Coordinates of C-alpha atoms in Angstrom, one line a residue:
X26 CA 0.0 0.0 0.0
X27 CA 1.6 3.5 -0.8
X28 CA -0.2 6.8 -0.1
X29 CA 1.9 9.8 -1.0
X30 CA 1.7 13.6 -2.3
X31 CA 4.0 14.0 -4.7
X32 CA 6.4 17.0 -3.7
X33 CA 5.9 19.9 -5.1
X34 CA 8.3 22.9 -4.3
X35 CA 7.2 25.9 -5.9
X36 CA 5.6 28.7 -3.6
X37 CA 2.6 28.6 -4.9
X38 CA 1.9 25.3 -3.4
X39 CA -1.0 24.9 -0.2
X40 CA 0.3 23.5 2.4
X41 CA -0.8 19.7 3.2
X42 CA -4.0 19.8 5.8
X43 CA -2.6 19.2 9.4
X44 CA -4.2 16.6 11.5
X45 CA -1.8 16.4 14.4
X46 CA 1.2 18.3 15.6
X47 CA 4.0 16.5 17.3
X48 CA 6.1 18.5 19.6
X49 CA 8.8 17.3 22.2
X50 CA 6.2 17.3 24.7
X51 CA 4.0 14.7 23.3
X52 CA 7.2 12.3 23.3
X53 CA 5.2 9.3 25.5
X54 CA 2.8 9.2 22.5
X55 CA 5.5 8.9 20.2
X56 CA 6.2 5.8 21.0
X57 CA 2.6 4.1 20.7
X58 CA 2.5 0.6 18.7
X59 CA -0.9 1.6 17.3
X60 CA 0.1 4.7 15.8
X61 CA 0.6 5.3 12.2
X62 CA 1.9 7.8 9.8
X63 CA -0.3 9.4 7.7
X64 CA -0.6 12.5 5.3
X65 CA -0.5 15.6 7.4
X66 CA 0.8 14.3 10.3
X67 CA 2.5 17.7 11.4
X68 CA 6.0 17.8 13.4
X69 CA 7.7 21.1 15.1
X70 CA 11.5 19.8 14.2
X71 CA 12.8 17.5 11.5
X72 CA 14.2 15.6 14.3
X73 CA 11.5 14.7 15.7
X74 CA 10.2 13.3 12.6
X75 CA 13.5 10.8 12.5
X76 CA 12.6 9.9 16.3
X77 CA 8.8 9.6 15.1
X78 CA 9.5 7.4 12.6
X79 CA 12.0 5.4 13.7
X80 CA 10.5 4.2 17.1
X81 CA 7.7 3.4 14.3
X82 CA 10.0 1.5 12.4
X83 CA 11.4 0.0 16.1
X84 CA 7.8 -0.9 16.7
X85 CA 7.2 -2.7 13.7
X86 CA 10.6 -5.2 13.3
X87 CA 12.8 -2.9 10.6
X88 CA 15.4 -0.2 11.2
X89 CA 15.4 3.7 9.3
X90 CA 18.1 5.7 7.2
X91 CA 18.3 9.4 6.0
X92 CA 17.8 9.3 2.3
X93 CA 17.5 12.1 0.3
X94 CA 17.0 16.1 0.9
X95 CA 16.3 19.1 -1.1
X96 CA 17.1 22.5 -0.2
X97 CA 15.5 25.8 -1.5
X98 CA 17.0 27.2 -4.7
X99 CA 16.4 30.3 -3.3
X100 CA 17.3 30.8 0.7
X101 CA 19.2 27.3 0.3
X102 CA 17.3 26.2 3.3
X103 CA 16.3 22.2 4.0
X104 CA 12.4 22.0 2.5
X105 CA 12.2 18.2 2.0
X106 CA 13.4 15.2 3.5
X107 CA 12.8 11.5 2.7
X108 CA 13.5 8.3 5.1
X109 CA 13.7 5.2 3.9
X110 CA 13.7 1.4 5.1
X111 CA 17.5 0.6 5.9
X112 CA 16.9 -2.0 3.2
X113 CA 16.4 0.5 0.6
X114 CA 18.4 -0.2 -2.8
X115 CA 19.5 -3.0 -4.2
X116 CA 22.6 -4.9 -3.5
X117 CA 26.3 -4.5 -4.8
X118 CA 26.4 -7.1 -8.0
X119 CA 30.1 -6.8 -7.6
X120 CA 32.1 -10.2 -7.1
X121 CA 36.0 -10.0 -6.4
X122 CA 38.2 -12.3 -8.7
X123 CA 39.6 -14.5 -5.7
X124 CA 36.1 -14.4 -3.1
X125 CA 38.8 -15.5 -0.1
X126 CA 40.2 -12.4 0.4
X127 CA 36.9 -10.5 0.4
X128 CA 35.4 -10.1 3.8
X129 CA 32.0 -11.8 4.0
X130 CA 28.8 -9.7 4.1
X131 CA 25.2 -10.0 5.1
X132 CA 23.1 -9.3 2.1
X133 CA 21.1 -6.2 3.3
X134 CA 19.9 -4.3 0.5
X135 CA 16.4 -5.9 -0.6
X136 CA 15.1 -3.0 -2.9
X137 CA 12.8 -2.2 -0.2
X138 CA 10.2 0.8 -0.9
X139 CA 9.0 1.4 2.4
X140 CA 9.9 5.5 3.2
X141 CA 8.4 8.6 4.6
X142 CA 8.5 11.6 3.0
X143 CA 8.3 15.1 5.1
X144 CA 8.1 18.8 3.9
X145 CA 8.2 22.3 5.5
X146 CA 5.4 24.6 5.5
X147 CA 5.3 28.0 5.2
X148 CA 4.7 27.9 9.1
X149 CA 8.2 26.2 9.5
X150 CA 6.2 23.1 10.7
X151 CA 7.4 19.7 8.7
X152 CA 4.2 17.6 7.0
X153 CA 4.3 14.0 6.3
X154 CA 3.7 14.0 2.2
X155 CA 4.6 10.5 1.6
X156 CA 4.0 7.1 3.6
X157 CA 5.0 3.6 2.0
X158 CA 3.7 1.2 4.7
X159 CA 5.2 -2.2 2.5
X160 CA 8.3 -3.5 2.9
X161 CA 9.5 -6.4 0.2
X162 CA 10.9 -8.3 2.9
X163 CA 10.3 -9.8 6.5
X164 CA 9.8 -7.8 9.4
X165 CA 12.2 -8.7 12.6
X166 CA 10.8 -10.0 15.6
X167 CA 11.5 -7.4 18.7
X168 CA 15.0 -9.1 19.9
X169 CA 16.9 -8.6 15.8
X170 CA 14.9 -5.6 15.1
X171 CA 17.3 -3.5 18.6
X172 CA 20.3 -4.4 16.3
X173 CA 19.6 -1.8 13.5
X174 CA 21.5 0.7 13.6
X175 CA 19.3 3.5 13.3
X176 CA 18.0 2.1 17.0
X177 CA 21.5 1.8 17.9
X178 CA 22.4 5.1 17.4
X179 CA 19.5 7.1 18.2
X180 CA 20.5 9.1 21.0
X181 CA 22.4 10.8 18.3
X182 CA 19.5 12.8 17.5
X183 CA 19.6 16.7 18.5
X184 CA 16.6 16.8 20.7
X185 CA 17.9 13.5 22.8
X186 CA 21.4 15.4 23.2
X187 CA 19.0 18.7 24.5
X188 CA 17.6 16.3 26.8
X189 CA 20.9 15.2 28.2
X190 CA 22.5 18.4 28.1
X191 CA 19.1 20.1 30.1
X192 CA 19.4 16.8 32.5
X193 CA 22.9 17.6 33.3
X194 CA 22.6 21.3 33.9
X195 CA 19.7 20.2 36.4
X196 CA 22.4 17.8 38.3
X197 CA 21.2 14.4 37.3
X198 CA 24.3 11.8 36.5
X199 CA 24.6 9.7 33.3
X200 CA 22.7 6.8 34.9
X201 CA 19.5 9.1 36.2
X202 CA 19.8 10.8 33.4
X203 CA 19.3 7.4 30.7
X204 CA 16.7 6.1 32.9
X205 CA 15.0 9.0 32.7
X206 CA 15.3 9.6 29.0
X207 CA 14.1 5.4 28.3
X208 CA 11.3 6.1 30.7
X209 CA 9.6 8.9 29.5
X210 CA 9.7 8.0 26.0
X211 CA 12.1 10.6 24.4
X212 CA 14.0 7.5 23.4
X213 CA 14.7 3.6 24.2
X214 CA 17.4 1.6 25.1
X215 CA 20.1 4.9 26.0
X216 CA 22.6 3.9 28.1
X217 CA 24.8 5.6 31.0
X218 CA 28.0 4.9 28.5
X219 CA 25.7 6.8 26.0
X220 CA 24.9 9.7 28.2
X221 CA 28.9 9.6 29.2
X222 CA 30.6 10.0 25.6
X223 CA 28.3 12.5 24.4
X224 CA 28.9 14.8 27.8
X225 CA 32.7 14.1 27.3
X226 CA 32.5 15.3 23.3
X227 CA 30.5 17.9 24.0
X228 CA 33.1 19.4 27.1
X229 CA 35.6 18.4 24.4
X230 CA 34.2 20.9 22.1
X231 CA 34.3 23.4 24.9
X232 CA 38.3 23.3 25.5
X233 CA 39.8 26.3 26.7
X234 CA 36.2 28.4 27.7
X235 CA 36.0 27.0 31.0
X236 CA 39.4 27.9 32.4
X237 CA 39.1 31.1 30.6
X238 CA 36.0 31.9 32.0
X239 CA 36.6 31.2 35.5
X240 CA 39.8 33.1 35.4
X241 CA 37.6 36.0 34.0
X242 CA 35.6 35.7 37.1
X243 CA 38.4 35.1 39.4
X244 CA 40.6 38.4 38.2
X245 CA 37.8 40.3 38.7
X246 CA 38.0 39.7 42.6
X247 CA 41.2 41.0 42.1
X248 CA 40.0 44.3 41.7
X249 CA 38.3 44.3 44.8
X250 CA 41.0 42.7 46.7
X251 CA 44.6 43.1 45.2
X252 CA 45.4 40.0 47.5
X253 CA 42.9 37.5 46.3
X254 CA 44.4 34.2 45.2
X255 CA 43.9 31.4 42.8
X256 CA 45.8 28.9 40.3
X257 CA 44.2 26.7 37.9
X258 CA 45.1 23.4 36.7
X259 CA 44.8 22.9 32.8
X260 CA 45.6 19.4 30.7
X261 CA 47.0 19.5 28.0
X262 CA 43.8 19.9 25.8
X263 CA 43.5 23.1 27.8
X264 CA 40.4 22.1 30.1
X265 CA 40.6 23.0 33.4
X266 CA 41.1 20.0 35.7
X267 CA 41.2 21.9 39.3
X268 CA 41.2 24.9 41.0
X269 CA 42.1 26.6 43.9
X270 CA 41.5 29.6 45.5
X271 CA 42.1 32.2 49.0
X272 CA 41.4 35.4 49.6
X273 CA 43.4 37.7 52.0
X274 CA 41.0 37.6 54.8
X275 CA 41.6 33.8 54.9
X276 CA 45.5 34.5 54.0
X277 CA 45.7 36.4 57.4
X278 CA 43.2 34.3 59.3
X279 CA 45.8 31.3 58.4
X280 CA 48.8 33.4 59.5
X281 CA 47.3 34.1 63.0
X282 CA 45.4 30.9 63.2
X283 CA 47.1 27.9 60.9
X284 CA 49.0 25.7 63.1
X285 CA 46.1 23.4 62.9
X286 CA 44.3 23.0 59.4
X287 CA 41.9 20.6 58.6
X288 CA 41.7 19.7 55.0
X289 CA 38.4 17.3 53.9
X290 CA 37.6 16.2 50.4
X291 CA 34.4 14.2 51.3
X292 CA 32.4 16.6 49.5
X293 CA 31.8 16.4 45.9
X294 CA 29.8 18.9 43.8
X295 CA 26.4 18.0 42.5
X296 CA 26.7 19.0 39.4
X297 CA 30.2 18.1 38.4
X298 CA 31.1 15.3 40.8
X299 CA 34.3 17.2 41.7
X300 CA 35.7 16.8 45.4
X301 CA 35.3 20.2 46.8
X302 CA 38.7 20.6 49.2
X303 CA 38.0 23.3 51.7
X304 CA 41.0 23.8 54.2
X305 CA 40.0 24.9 57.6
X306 CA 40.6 25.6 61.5
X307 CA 39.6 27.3 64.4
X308 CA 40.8 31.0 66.1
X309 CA 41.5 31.7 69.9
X310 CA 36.9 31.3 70.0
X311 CA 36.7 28.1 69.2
X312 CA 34.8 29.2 65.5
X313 CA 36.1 27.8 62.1
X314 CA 38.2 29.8 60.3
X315 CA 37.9 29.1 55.9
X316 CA 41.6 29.0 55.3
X317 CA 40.8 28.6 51.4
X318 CA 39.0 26.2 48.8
X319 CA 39.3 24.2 46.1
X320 CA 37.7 22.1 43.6
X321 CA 39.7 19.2 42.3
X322 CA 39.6 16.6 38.9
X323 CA 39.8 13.6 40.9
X324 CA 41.7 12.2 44.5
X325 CA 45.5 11.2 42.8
X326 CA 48.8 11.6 44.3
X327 CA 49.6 14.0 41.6
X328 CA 46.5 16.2 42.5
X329 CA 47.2 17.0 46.1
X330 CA 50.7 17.6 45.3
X331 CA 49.8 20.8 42.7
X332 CA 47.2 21.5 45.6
X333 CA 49.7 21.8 48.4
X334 CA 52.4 23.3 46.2
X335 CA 49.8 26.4 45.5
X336 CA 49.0 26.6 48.6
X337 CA 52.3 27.2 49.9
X338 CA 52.4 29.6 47.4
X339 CA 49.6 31.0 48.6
X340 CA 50.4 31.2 52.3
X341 CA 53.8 32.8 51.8
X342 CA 55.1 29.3 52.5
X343 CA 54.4 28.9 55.8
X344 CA 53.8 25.0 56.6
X345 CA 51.3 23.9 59.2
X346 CA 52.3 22.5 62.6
X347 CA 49.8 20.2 62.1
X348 CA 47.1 19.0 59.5
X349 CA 44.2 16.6 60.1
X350 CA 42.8 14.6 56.8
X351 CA 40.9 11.5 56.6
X352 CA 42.8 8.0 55.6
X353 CA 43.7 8.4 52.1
X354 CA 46.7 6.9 51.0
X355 CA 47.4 9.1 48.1
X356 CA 46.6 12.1 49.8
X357 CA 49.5 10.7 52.9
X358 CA 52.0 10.4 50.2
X359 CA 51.3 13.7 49.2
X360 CA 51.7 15.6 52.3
X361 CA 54.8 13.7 53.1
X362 CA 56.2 15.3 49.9
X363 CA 55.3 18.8 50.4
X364 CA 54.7 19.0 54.1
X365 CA 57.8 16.7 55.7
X366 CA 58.0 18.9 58.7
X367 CA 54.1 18.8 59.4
X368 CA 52.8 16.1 61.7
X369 CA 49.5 13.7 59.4
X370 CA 47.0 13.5 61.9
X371 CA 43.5 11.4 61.0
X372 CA 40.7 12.5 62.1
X373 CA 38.4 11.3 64.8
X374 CA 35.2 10.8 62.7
X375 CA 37.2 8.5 59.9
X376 CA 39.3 6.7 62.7
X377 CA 35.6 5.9 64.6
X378 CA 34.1 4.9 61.4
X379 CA 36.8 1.9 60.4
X380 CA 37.1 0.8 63.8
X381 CA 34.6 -1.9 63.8
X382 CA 36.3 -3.0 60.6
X383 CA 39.8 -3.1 62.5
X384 CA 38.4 -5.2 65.6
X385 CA 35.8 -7.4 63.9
X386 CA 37.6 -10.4 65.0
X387 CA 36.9 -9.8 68.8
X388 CA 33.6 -11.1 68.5
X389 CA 33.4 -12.1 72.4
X390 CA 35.0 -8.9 73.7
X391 CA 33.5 -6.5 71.2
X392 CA 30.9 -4.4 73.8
X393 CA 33.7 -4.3 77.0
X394 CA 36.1 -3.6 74.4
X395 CA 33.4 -0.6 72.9
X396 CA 33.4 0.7 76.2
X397 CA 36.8 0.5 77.1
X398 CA 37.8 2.3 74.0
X399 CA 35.3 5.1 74.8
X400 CA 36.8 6.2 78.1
X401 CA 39.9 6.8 76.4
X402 CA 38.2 8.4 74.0
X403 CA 37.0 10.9 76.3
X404 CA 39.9 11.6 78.3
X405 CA 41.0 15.4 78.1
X406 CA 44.6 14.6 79.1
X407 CA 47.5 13.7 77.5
X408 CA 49.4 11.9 80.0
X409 CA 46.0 10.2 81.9
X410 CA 45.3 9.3 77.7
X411 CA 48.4 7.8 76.9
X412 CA 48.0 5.6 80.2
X413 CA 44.8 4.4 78.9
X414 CA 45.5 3.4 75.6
X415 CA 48.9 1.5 77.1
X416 CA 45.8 -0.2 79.0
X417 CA 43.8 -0.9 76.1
X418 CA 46.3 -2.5 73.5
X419 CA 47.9 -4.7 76.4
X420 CA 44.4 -5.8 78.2
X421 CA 42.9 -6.7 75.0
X422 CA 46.3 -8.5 74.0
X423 CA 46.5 -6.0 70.7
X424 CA 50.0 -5.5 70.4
X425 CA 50.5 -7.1 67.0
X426 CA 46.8 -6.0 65.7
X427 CA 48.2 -3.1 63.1

C-alpha cells in the first residue's frame, strides 16, 4: 500500500491539511504501537520526525536511514526530506576475482520501498507527504529488530542530546539521566555509557572556555582585593582539571590561626562530581576559620601535590604545625612530599568509622572492648590518655593487631 503527495516545491503550493502536531512534549505518544503515519501528520522539528519514525519502524521489526534532501534554490534552506527502510536499494552485483580475500557480508539491500516523506510549510512546521507502509521483505521480531542501527544510534539525535544536556545542567548523573530519558519515552534503550561519551564530546568541544571563563571571574575579585588568590590546573587539551582559590582575609586568618588545618575532600559537587577541598581551622573562639577552597579533577597523588604546592604559594610558604585529613593513601603520600616537617593527623570521625572493621575479629570482647575504648576516647589529658590506651592494646592483648 503507498499513499503519497508528490512534492511539489514551488511557492505557490498549499500547504498539506494538518491533523496532528507532534512536539517534544508529546514524546510518550510517540512511541505508541498503534500509531501510524499518515498525510498531514505535522511535526515542530525534522528531528522529531526521524525519532517519530523510527520508534515506528522500532515498533514494527525494521530499522530507518536518512535518504534524500532538497534544499531551496532560493534561501538554500532544507524544504524536503525522505526516510527510507534501511533495506532501501539493491545490493552491490560486484564479485572479487579470488572471493577469499573478500570479507563476507550480510546481504542487506532488498530493494525495499518502504519510506516517509516530510516537507516544511510556510509555518516552518514539517508535514508527512509521503507514507510507504510495504516492505519487500520480513519484518524482525523485537530481539533482531534493537540491532539496526538507526536504533542503535539514536541518542544521536539533537533533541535527545537537548535532553541530556538540560538533565545535566539540572544535576542528574549519566545513569539518572538514561533512565530518565528510556522512561519517559524521548527514546529507548540509551545507556549511562551513551549519556557519558556525548557529555565528554561535548566538554571536548568546549576546550579552553572553562578555564578562561573562570579566570575571567576570578581576576575580577582582584580588583576588589589586590590580594585574592587562585591557580588553575589545565591538561594539556586546555580544560581545566582543578582549581584553587584564598582570599586575603583567609590569608591572614591562616597566619594568625594555621597551626592546625583541617583539610576534607568528602564533598563532591552535584553537578560536576568534583571533590570540593576546603581547608579549615579554628581561632583563639573556638569558630572555624575558611583557610581557602578548592575544587579538584579527581583524589590522585599527583592532585594533592599541585594543591599543596599552591597553597604554599599561597600562604607565603608557611607549613602547618599540624594538619588533620581523613585516611587516604594518596593524599599521605602527598603531604609527606610537600609537608615533611608537618605532623599527618586522621581524624576522629574517619578513625571511629573503620574501627569496627579493624576489631571485627573480637567477636566475644567487642561491647567491653566498645566501652573500654570510649573512656579513652574521652579523656582530656595527655598523659592520663596515653596511660589508657597502654591499658587498652595490652588488656585486649592488641599488640601485634596493626
Amino acid at each position: 500500500m503507498s499513499i503519497e503527495s508528490a512534492p511539489n516545491f514551488s511557492d505557490s503550493e498549499k500547504d498539506c491539511p494538518s491533523k496532528t502536531n507532534y512536539s517534544l512534549h508529546d514524546s510518550p505518544k510517540i512511541h505508541d504501537k498503534n500509531l501510524e503515519p499518515y498525510i498531514g501528520l505535522e511535526f515542530e522539528d525534522l528531528d522529531y520526525v526521524y525519532i517519530f519514525y523510527n520508534a515506528y519502524a522500532r515498533n514494527h521489526g525494521f530499522g530507518i536511514s536518512k535518504n534524500s534532501s532538497v534544499k531551496s534554490q532560493v534561501t538554500k534552506d532544507l524544504i524536503w526530506k525522505n526516510y527510507v527502510c534501511d533495506k532501501a536499494g539493491k545490493k552491490n552485483m560486484y564479485t572479487p576475482e579470488d572471493p577469499s580475500t573478500s570479507k563476507k557480508r550480510y546481504v542487506t539491500r532488498m530493494d525495499c520501498k518502504a519510506k516517509l516523506d516530510v516537507r516544511r510549510s510556510k509555518d516552518e512546521k514539517w508535514v508527512v507527504t509521503g507514507f510507504e507502509k510495504q516492505h519487500t521483505h520480513e519484518l524482525d521480531i523485537l530481539r533482531r529488530t534493537i540491532k539496526h542501527r538507526s536504533h542503535k544510534v539514536a541518542h544521536k539525535s539533537l533533541i535527545v542530546k537537548n535532553a541530556m544536556d538540560n538533565l545535566h545542567e539540572a544535576g542528574l548523573g549519566p545513569s539518572k539521566i538514561a533512565k530518565t530519558l528510556n522512561a519517559t519515552g524521548v527514546n529507548t534503550d540509551i545507556t549511562a555509557q551513551n549519556v557519558i561519551d556525548h557529555l565528554r564530546i561535548k566538554r571536548k568541544n568546549n576546550i579552553g572556555r572553562e578555564g578562561v571563563l573562570v579566570a575571567q571571574y576570578l581576576q575580577a575579585h582582584m580588583v576588589k582585593d589586590p590580594n585574592f588568590f587562585f591557580a588553575l590546573e589545565l591538561d594539556s587539551d586546555g580544560i581545566l582539571r582543578s582549581l584553587f582559590w584564598s582570599d586575603s582575609r583567609a590569608q591572614n586568618d591562616y597566619i594568625t590561626f594555621g597551626d592546625v588545618i583541617v583539610f576534607d575532600v568528602t564533598y563532591k559537587t552535584y553537578r560536576l562530581m568534583m571533590p570540593f577541598a576546603p581547608f579549615t581551622g579554628v581561632n583563639h573562639h573556638r569558630q572555624s576559620m575558611l583557610f581557602g577552597c578548592a575544587l579538584l579533577a579527581d583524589e590522585t597523588e599527583d592532585t594533592f601535590i599541585w594543591l599543596f604546592k599552591q597553597w604554599l604559594n599561597c600562604m607565603f610558604d608557611k607549613h602547618p604545625q599540624v594538619i588533620i585529613t581523613d585516611m587516604d593513601r594518596a593524599m599521605y603520600n602527598a603531604i609527606k612530599i610537600v609537608f615533611p616537617n608537618t605532623r599527618h593527623r586522621f581524624c576522629s570521625w574517619n578513625i571511629n568509622k573503620h574501627l569496627i572493621e579493624h576489631v571485627y575479629d573480637m567477636r566475644d570482647t567487642e561491647c567491653e572492648f566498645a566501652s573500654e575504648y570510649k573512656i579513652w576516647y574521652n579523656n582530656r589529658t595527655i598523659e592520663h590518655c596515653e596511660v589508657l590506651w597502654k591499658e587498652l592494646i595490652t588488656g585486649f592483648k592488641l599488640q601485634n593487631n596493626k
